Short mmCIF file of C-alpha atoms (C1' of nucleotides) in Angstrom, two decimals:
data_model
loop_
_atom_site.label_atom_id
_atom_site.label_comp_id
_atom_site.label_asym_id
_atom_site.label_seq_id
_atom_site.Cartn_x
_atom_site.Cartn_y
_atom_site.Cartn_z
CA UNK A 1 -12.79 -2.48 21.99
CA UNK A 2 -13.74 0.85 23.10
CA UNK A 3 -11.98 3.06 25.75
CA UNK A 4 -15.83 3.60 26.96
CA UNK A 5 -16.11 -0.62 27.59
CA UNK A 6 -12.86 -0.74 28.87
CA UNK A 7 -13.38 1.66 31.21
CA UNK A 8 -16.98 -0.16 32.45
CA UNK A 9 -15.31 -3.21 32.60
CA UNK A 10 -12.19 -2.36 34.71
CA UNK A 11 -14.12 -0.55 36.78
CA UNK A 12 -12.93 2.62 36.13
CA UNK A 13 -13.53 6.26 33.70
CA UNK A 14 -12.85 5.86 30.28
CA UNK A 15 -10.24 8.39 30.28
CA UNK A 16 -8.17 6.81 32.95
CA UNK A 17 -6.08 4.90 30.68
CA UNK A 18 -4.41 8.24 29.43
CA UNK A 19 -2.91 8.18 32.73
CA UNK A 20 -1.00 4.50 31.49
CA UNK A 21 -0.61 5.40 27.35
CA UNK A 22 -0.67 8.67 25.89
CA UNK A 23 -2.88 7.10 23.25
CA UNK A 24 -5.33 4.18 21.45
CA UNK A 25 -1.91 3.42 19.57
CA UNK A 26 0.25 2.83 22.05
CA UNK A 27 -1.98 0.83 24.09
CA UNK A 28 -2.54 -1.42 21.38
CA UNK A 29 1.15 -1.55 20.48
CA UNK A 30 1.81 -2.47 24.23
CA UNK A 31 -0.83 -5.31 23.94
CA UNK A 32 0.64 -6.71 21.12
CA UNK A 33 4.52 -6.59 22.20
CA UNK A 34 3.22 -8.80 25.13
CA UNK A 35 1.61 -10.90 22.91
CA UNK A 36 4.46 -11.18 20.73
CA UNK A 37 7.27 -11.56 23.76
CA UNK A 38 4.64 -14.64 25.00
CA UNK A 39 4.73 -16.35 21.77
CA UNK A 40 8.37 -15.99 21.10
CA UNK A 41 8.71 -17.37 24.85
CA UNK A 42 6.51 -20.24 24.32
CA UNK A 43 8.63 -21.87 21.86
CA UNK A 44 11.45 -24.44 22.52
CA UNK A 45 14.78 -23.34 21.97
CA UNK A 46 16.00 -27.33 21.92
CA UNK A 47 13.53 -27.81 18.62
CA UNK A 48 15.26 -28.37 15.24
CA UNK A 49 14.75 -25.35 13.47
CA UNK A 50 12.01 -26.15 10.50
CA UNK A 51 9.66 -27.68 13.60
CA UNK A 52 11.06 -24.50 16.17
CA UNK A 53 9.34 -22.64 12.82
CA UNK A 54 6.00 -24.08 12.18
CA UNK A 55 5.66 -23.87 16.33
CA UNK A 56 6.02 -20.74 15.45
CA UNK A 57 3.82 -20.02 13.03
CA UNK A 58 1.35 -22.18 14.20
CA UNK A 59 1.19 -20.57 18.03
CA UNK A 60 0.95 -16.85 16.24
CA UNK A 61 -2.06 -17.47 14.13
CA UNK A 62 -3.63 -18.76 17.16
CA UNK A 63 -2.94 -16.20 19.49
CA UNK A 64 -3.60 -13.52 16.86
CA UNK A 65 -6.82 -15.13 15.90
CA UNK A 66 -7.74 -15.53 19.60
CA UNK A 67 -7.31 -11.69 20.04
CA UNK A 68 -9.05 -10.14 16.93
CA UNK A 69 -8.86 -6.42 17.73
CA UNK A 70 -5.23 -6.48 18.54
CA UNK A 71 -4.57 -9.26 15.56
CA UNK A 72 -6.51 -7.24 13.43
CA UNK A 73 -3.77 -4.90 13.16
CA UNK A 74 -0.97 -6.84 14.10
CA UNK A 75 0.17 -6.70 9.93
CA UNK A 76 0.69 -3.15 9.95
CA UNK A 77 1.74 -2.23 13.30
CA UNK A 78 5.78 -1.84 14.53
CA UNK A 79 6.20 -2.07 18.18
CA UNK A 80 9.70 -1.41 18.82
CA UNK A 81 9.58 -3.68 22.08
CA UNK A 82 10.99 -6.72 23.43
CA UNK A 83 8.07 -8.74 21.94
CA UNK A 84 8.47 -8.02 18.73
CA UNK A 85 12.82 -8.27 18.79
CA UNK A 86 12.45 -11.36 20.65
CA UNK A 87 9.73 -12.64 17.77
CA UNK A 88 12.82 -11.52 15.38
CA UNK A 89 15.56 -12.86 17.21
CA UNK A 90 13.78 -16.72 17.54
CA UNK A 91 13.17 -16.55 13.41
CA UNK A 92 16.35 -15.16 12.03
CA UNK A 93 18.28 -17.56 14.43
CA UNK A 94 15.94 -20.40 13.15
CA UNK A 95 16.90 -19.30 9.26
CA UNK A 96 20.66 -19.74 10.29
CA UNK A 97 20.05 -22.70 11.95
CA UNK A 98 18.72 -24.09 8.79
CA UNK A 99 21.96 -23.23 7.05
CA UNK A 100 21.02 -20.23 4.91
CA UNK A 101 23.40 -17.38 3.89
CA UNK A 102 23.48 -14.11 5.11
CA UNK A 103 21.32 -12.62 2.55
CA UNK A 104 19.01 -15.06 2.42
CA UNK A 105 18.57 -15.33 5.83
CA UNK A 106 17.05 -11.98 5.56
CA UNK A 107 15.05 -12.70 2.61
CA UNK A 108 13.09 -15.69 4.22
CA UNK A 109 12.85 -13.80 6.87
CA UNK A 110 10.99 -10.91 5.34
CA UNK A 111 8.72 -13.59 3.14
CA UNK A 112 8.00 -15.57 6.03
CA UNK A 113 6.75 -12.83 8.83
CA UNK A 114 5.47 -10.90 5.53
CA UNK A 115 3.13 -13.69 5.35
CA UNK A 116 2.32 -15.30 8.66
CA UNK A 117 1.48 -11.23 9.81
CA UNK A 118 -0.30 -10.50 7.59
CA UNK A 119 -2.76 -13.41 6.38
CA UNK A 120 -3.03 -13.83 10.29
CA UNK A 121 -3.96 -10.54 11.04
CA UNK A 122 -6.33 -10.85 7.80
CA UNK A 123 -8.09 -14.20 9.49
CA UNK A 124 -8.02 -12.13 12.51
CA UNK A 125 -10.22 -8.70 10.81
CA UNK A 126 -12.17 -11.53 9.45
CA UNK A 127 -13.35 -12.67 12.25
CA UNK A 128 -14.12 -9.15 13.44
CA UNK A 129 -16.69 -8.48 11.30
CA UNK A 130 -20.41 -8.10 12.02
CA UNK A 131 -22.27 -11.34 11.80
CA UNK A 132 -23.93 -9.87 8.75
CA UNK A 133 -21.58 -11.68 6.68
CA UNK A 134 -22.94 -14.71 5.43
CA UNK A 135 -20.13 -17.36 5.66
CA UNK A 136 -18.55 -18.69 8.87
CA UNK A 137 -15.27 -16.91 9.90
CA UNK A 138 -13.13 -20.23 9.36
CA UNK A 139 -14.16 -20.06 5.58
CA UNK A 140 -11.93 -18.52 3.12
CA UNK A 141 -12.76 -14.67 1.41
CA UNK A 142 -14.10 -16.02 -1.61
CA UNK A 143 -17.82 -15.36 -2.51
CA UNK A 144 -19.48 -18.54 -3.47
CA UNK A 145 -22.83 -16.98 -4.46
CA UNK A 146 -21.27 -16.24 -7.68
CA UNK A 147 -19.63 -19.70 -8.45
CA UNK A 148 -23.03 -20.91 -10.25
CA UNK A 149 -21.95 -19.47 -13.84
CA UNK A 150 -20.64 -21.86 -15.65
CA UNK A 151 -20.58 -19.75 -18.95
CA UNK A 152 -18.59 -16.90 -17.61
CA UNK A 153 -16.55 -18.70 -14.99
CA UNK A 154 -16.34 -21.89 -16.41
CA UNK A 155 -12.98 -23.13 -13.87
CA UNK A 156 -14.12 -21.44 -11.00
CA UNK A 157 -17.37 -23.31 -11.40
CA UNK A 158 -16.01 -26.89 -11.90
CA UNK A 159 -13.60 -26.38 -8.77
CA UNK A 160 -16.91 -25.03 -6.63
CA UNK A 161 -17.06 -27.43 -4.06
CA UNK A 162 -12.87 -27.44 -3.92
CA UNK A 163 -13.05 -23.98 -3.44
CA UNK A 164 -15.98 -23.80 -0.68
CA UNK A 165 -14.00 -26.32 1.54
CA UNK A 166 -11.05 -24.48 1.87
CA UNK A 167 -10.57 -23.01 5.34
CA UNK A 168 -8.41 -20.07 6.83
CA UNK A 169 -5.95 -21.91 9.51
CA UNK A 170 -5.45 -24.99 6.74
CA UNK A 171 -4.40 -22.14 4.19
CA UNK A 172 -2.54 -20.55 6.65
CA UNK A 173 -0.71 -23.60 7.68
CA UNK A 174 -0.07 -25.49 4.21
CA UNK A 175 0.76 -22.40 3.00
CA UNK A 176 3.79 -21.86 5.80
CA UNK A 177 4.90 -25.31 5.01
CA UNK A 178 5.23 -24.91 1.57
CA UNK A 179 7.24 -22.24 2.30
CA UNK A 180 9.81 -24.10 4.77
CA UNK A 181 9.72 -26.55 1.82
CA UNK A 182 11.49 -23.93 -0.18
CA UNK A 183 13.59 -22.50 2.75
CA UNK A 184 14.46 -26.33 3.62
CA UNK A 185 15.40 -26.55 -0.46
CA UNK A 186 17.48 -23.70 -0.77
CA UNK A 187 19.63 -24.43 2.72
CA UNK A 188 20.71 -28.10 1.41
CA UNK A 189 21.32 -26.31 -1.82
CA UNK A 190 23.82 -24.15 -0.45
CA UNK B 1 -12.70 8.55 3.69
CA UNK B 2 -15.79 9.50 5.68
CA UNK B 3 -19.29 10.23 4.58
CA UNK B 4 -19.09 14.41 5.68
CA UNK B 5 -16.04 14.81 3.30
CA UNK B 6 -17.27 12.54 0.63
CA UNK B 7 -20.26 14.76 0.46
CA UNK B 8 -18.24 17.80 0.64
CA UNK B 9 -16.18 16.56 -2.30
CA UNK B 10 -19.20 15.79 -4.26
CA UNK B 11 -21.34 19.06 -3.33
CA UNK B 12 -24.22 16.77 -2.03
CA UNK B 13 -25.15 16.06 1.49
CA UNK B 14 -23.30 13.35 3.72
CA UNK B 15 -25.94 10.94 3.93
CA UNK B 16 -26.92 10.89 0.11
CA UNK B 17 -24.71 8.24 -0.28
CA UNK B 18 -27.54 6.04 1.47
CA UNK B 19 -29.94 6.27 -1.74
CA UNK B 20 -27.32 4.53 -3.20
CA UNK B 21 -25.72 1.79 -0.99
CA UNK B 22 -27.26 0.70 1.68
CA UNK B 23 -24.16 1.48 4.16
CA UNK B 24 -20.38 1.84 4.59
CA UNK B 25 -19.90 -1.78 3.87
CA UNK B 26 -21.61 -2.25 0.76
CA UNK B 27 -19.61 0.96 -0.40
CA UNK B 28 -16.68 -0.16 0.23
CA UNK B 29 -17.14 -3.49 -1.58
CA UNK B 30 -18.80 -2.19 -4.37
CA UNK B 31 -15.05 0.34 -4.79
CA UNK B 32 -12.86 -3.20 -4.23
CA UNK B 33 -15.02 -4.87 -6.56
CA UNK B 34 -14.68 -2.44 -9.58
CA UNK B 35 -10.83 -1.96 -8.81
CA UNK B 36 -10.18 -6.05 -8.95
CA UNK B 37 -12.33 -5.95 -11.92
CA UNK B 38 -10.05 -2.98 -13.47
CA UNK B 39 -7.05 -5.07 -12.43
CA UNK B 40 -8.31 -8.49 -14.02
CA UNK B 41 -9.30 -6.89 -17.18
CA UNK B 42 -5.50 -5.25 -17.36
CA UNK B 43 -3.91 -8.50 -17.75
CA UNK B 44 -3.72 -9.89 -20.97
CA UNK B 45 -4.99 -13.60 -21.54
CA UNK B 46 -2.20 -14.12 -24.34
CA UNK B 47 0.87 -14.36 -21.61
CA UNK B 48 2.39 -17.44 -20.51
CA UNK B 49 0.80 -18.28 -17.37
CA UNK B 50 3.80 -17.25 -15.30
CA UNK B 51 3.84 -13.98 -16.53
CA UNK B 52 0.05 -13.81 -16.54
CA UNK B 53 0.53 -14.23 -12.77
CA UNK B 54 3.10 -12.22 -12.18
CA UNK B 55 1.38 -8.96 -14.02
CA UNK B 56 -1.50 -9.55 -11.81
CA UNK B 57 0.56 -10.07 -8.93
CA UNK B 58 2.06 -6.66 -9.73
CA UNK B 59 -0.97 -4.16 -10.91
CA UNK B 60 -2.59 -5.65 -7.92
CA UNK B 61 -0.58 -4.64 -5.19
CA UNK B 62 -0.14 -1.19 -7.36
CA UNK B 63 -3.90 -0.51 -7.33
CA UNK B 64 -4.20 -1.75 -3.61
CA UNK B 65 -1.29 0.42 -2.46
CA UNK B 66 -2.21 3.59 -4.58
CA UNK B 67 -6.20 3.25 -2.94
CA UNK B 68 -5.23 2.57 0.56
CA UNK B 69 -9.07 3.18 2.24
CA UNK B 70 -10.55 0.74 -0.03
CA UNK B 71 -7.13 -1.56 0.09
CA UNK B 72 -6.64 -1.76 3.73
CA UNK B 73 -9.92 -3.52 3.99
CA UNK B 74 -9.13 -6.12 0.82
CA UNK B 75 -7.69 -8.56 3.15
CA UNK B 76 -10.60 -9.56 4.42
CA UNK B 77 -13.40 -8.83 2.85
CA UNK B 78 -15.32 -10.74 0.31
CA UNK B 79 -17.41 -8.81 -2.89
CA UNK B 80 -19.09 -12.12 -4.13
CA UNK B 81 -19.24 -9.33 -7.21
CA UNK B 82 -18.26 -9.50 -11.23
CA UNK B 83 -14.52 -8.35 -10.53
CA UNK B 84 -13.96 -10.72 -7.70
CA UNK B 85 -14.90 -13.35 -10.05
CA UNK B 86 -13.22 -12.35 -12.87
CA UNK B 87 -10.13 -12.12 -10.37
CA UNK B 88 -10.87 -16.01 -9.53
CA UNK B 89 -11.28 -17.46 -12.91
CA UNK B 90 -7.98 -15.58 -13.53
CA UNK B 91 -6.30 -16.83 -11.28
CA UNK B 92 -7.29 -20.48 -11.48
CA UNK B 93 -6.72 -20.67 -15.46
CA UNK B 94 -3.62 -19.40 -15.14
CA UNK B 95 -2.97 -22.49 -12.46
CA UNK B 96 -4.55 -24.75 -14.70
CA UNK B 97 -1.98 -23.40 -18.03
CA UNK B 98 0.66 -24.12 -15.52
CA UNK B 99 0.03 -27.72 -15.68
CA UNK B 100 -1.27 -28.27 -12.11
CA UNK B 101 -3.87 -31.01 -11.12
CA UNK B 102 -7.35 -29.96 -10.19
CA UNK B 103 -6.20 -30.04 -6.05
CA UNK B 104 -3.31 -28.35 -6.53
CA UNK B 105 -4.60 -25.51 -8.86
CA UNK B 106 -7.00 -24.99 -5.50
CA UNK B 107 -4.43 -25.14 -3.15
CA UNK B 108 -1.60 -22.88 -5.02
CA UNK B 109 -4.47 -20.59 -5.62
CA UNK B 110 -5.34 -20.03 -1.89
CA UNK B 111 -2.08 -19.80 -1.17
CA UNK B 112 -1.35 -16.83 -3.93
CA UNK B 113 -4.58 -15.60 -3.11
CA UNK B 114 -3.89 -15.45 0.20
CA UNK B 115 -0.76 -14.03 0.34
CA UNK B 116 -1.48 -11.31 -2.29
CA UNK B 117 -4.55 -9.56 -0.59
CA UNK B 118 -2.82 -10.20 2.69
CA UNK B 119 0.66 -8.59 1.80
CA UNK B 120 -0.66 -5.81 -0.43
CA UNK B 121 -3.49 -5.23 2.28
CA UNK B 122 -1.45 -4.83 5.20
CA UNK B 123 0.90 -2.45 3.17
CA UNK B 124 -1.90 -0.31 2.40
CA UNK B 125 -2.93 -0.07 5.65
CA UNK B 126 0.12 0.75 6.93
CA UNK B 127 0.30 3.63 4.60
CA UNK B 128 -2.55 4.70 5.46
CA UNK B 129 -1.12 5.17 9.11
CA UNK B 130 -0.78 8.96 10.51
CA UNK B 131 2.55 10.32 9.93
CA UNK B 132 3.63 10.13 13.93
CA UNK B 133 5.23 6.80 12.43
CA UNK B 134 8.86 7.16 12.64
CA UNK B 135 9.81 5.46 9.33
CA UNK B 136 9.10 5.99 5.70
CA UNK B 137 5.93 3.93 4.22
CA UNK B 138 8.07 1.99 1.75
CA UNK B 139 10.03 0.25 5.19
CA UNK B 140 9.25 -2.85 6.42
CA UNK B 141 7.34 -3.31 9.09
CA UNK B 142 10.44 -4.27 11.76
CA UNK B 143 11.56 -1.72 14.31
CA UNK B 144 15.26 -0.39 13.98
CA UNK B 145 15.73 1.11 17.70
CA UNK B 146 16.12 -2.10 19.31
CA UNK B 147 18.56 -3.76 16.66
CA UNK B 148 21.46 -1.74 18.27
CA UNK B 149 22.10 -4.75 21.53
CA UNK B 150 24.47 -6.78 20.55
CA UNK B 151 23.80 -9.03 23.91
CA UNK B 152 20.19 -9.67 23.66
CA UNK B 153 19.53 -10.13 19.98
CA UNK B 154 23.06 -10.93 18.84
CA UNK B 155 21.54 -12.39 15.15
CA UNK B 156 19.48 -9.65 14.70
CA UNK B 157 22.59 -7.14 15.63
CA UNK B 158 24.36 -8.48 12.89
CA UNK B 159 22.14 -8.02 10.17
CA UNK B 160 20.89 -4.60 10.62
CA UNK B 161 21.96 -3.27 7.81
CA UNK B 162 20.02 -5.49 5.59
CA UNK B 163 17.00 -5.69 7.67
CA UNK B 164 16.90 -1.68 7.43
CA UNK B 165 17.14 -1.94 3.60
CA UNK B 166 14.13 -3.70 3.13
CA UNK B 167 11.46 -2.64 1.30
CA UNK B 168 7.71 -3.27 1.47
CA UNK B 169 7.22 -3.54 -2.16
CA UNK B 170 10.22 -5.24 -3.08
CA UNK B 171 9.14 -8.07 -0.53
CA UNK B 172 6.04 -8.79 -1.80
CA UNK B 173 7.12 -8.85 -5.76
CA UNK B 174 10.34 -11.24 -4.36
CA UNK B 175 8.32 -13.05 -2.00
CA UNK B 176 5.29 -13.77 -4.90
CA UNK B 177 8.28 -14.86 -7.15
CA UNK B 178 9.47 -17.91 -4.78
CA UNK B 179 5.52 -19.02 -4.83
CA UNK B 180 5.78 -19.06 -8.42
CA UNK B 181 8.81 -20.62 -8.15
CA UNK B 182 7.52 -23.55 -6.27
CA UNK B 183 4.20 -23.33 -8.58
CA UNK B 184 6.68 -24.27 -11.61
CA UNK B 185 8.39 -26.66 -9.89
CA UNK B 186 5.42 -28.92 -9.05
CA UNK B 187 4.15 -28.38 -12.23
CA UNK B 188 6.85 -30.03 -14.30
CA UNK B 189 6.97 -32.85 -11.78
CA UNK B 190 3.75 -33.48 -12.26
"C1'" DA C 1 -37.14 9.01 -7.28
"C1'" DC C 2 -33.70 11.44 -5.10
"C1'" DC C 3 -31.81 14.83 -1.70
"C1'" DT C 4 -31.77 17.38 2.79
"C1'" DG C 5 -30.75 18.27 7.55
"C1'" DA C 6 -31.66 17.48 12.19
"C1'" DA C 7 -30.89 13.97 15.41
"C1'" DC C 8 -28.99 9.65 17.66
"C1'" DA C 9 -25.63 6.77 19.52
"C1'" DC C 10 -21.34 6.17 19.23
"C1'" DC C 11 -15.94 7.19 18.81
"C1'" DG C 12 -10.83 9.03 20.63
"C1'" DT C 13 -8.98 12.80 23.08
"C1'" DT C 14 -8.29 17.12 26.03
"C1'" DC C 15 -8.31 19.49 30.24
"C1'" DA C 16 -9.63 21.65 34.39
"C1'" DA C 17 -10.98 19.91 38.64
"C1'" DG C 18 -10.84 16.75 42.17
"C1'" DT C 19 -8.40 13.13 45.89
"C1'" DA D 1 0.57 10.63 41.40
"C1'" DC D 2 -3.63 9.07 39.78
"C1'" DC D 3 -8.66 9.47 38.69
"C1'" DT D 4 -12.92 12.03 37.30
"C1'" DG D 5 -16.31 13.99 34.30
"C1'" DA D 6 -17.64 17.48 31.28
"C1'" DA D 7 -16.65 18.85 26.76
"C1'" DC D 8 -14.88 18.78 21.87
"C1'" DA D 9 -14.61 17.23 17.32
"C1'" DC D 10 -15.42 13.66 15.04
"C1'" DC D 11 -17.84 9.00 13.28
"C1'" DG D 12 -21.90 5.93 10.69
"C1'" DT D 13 -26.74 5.79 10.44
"C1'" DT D 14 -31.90 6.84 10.75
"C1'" DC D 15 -35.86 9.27 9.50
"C1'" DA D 16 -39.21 12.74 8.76
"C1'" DA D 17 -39.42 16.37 5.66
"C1'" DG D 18 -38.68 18.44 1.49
"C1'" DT D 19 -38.38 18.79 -4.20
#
DNA sequence: ACCTGAACACCGTTCAAGT
DNA sequence: ACCTGAACACCGTTCAAGT
């Protein structure tokens, strides 16, 4: 995304847009608060809440992988708008809905939008890269050029083939589960 | 970072850099890969596994944090170099000390993995951000202005306070230690 | 073998001028 | 009120020319 391209394809000068946002920030931030109210309104209020929380999870990475250049920096990036509150709103209500205390509503809260934002938004920069790079974007980060030493790396080496099948939206998604395995633990704990 | 000022810091021209790596990219690994080999070689091989984990866990989002060009981009980028490696067979030893079968060593290690140079990654970058951001780089990523409606976002409302007290760092460290937590507990069912 | 510096094709952003 | 287009200060990168 360029302000020159967007210009070309709206139709329009480049600079027009500075008429709408004052700058490259706030557009972006605009674009993703939609993004964010959309997902947050796609979900089902009537769902219990560890399935209203993998919906959840599960529609974000998708709609962050499906718009790289906003996803990209959707990890690092405060809004401030309705998108974003609402995104809040549905997982902290979700958290006490499970049964959690106060505190620890807070502290799932911050481990599980810690990690959904930002290994999405990682999938999502991932996928914004040049073709130069010499794995498919569904493939994890690790380099598998390397894995052929079985004197130096003797584990990594007899897990090779594990580790070369392992894929970005399975990681992402076992990974969140595991996760409401231990928020799921804790609530009937308390 | 950009090539005119890393000349200028090193007295040589900008584009003398390209005698030496063959462009930005390659740079930039090259950095990443000699700070995760700096980080690996840190942790010593005689702690418990847990431990063993949890220093690299630490140094690593230390280093990331404290180089936030190169540790911006360490979310999604793969080296395929010596440190990366090194990081890897870490990683997955330590897994493997923990008890775990062969799957789940892969699976726990994406999942650290993953979180790790997501978390750490996105906290760099969002240092890295210009200083028109409102709050302090050590915040969370949530915005504070709109937690004051009590009507809209009523659960949100209520726990302000503690939402406003969390910390970036302090997230990741707690966040890695429920992963290990759930790492231990498979283990000694196992 | 390594460095230089002009040049190219891009960026985001500003601002006076248009309608 | 909104759009235009020239201009500014940057980028990464290439390449012929230097030593």
């Amino acid at each position: 995304m360029s302000f020159r391209a967007l210009g070309r394809e709206l139709g329009a000068d480049p600079t027009a847009v500075y008429r709408h946002f004052r700058d490259r920030n706030e557009l972006v931030e605009a674009c993703l608060d939609r993004l964010l109210g959309q997902i947050a309104g796609s979900i089902s209020t009537e769902l219990p809440w560890r399935e209203r929380l993998r919906a959840t999870a599960d529609t974000y990475f998708e709609v962050i992988v499906a718009h790289p250049v906003i996803g990209a920096e959707a990890g690092h990036r405060t809004t401030g708008g309705p998108g974003e509150l609402a995104m809040l709103e549905l997982l902290l209500v979700s958290l006490a809905d499970a049964g959690l205390s106060r505190e620890r509503v807070v502290r799932y809260y911050s481990l599980l939008a810690g990690y959904a934002a930002s290994v999405a938004a990682a999938a999502a920069a991932y996928r914004l890269q040049d073709d130069r790079i010499q794995l498919p974007a569904d493939r994890i980060w690790v380099g598998t050029q390397g894995l052929m030493d079985p004197v130096r790396y003797p584990t990594a080496f007899g897990l090779r083939d594990e580790l070369a099948a392992l894929r970005t939206d399975e990681v992402f998604l076992s990974g969140f589960e595991l996760l409401l395995d231990t928020v799921e633990t804790t609530a009937v704990r308390e």
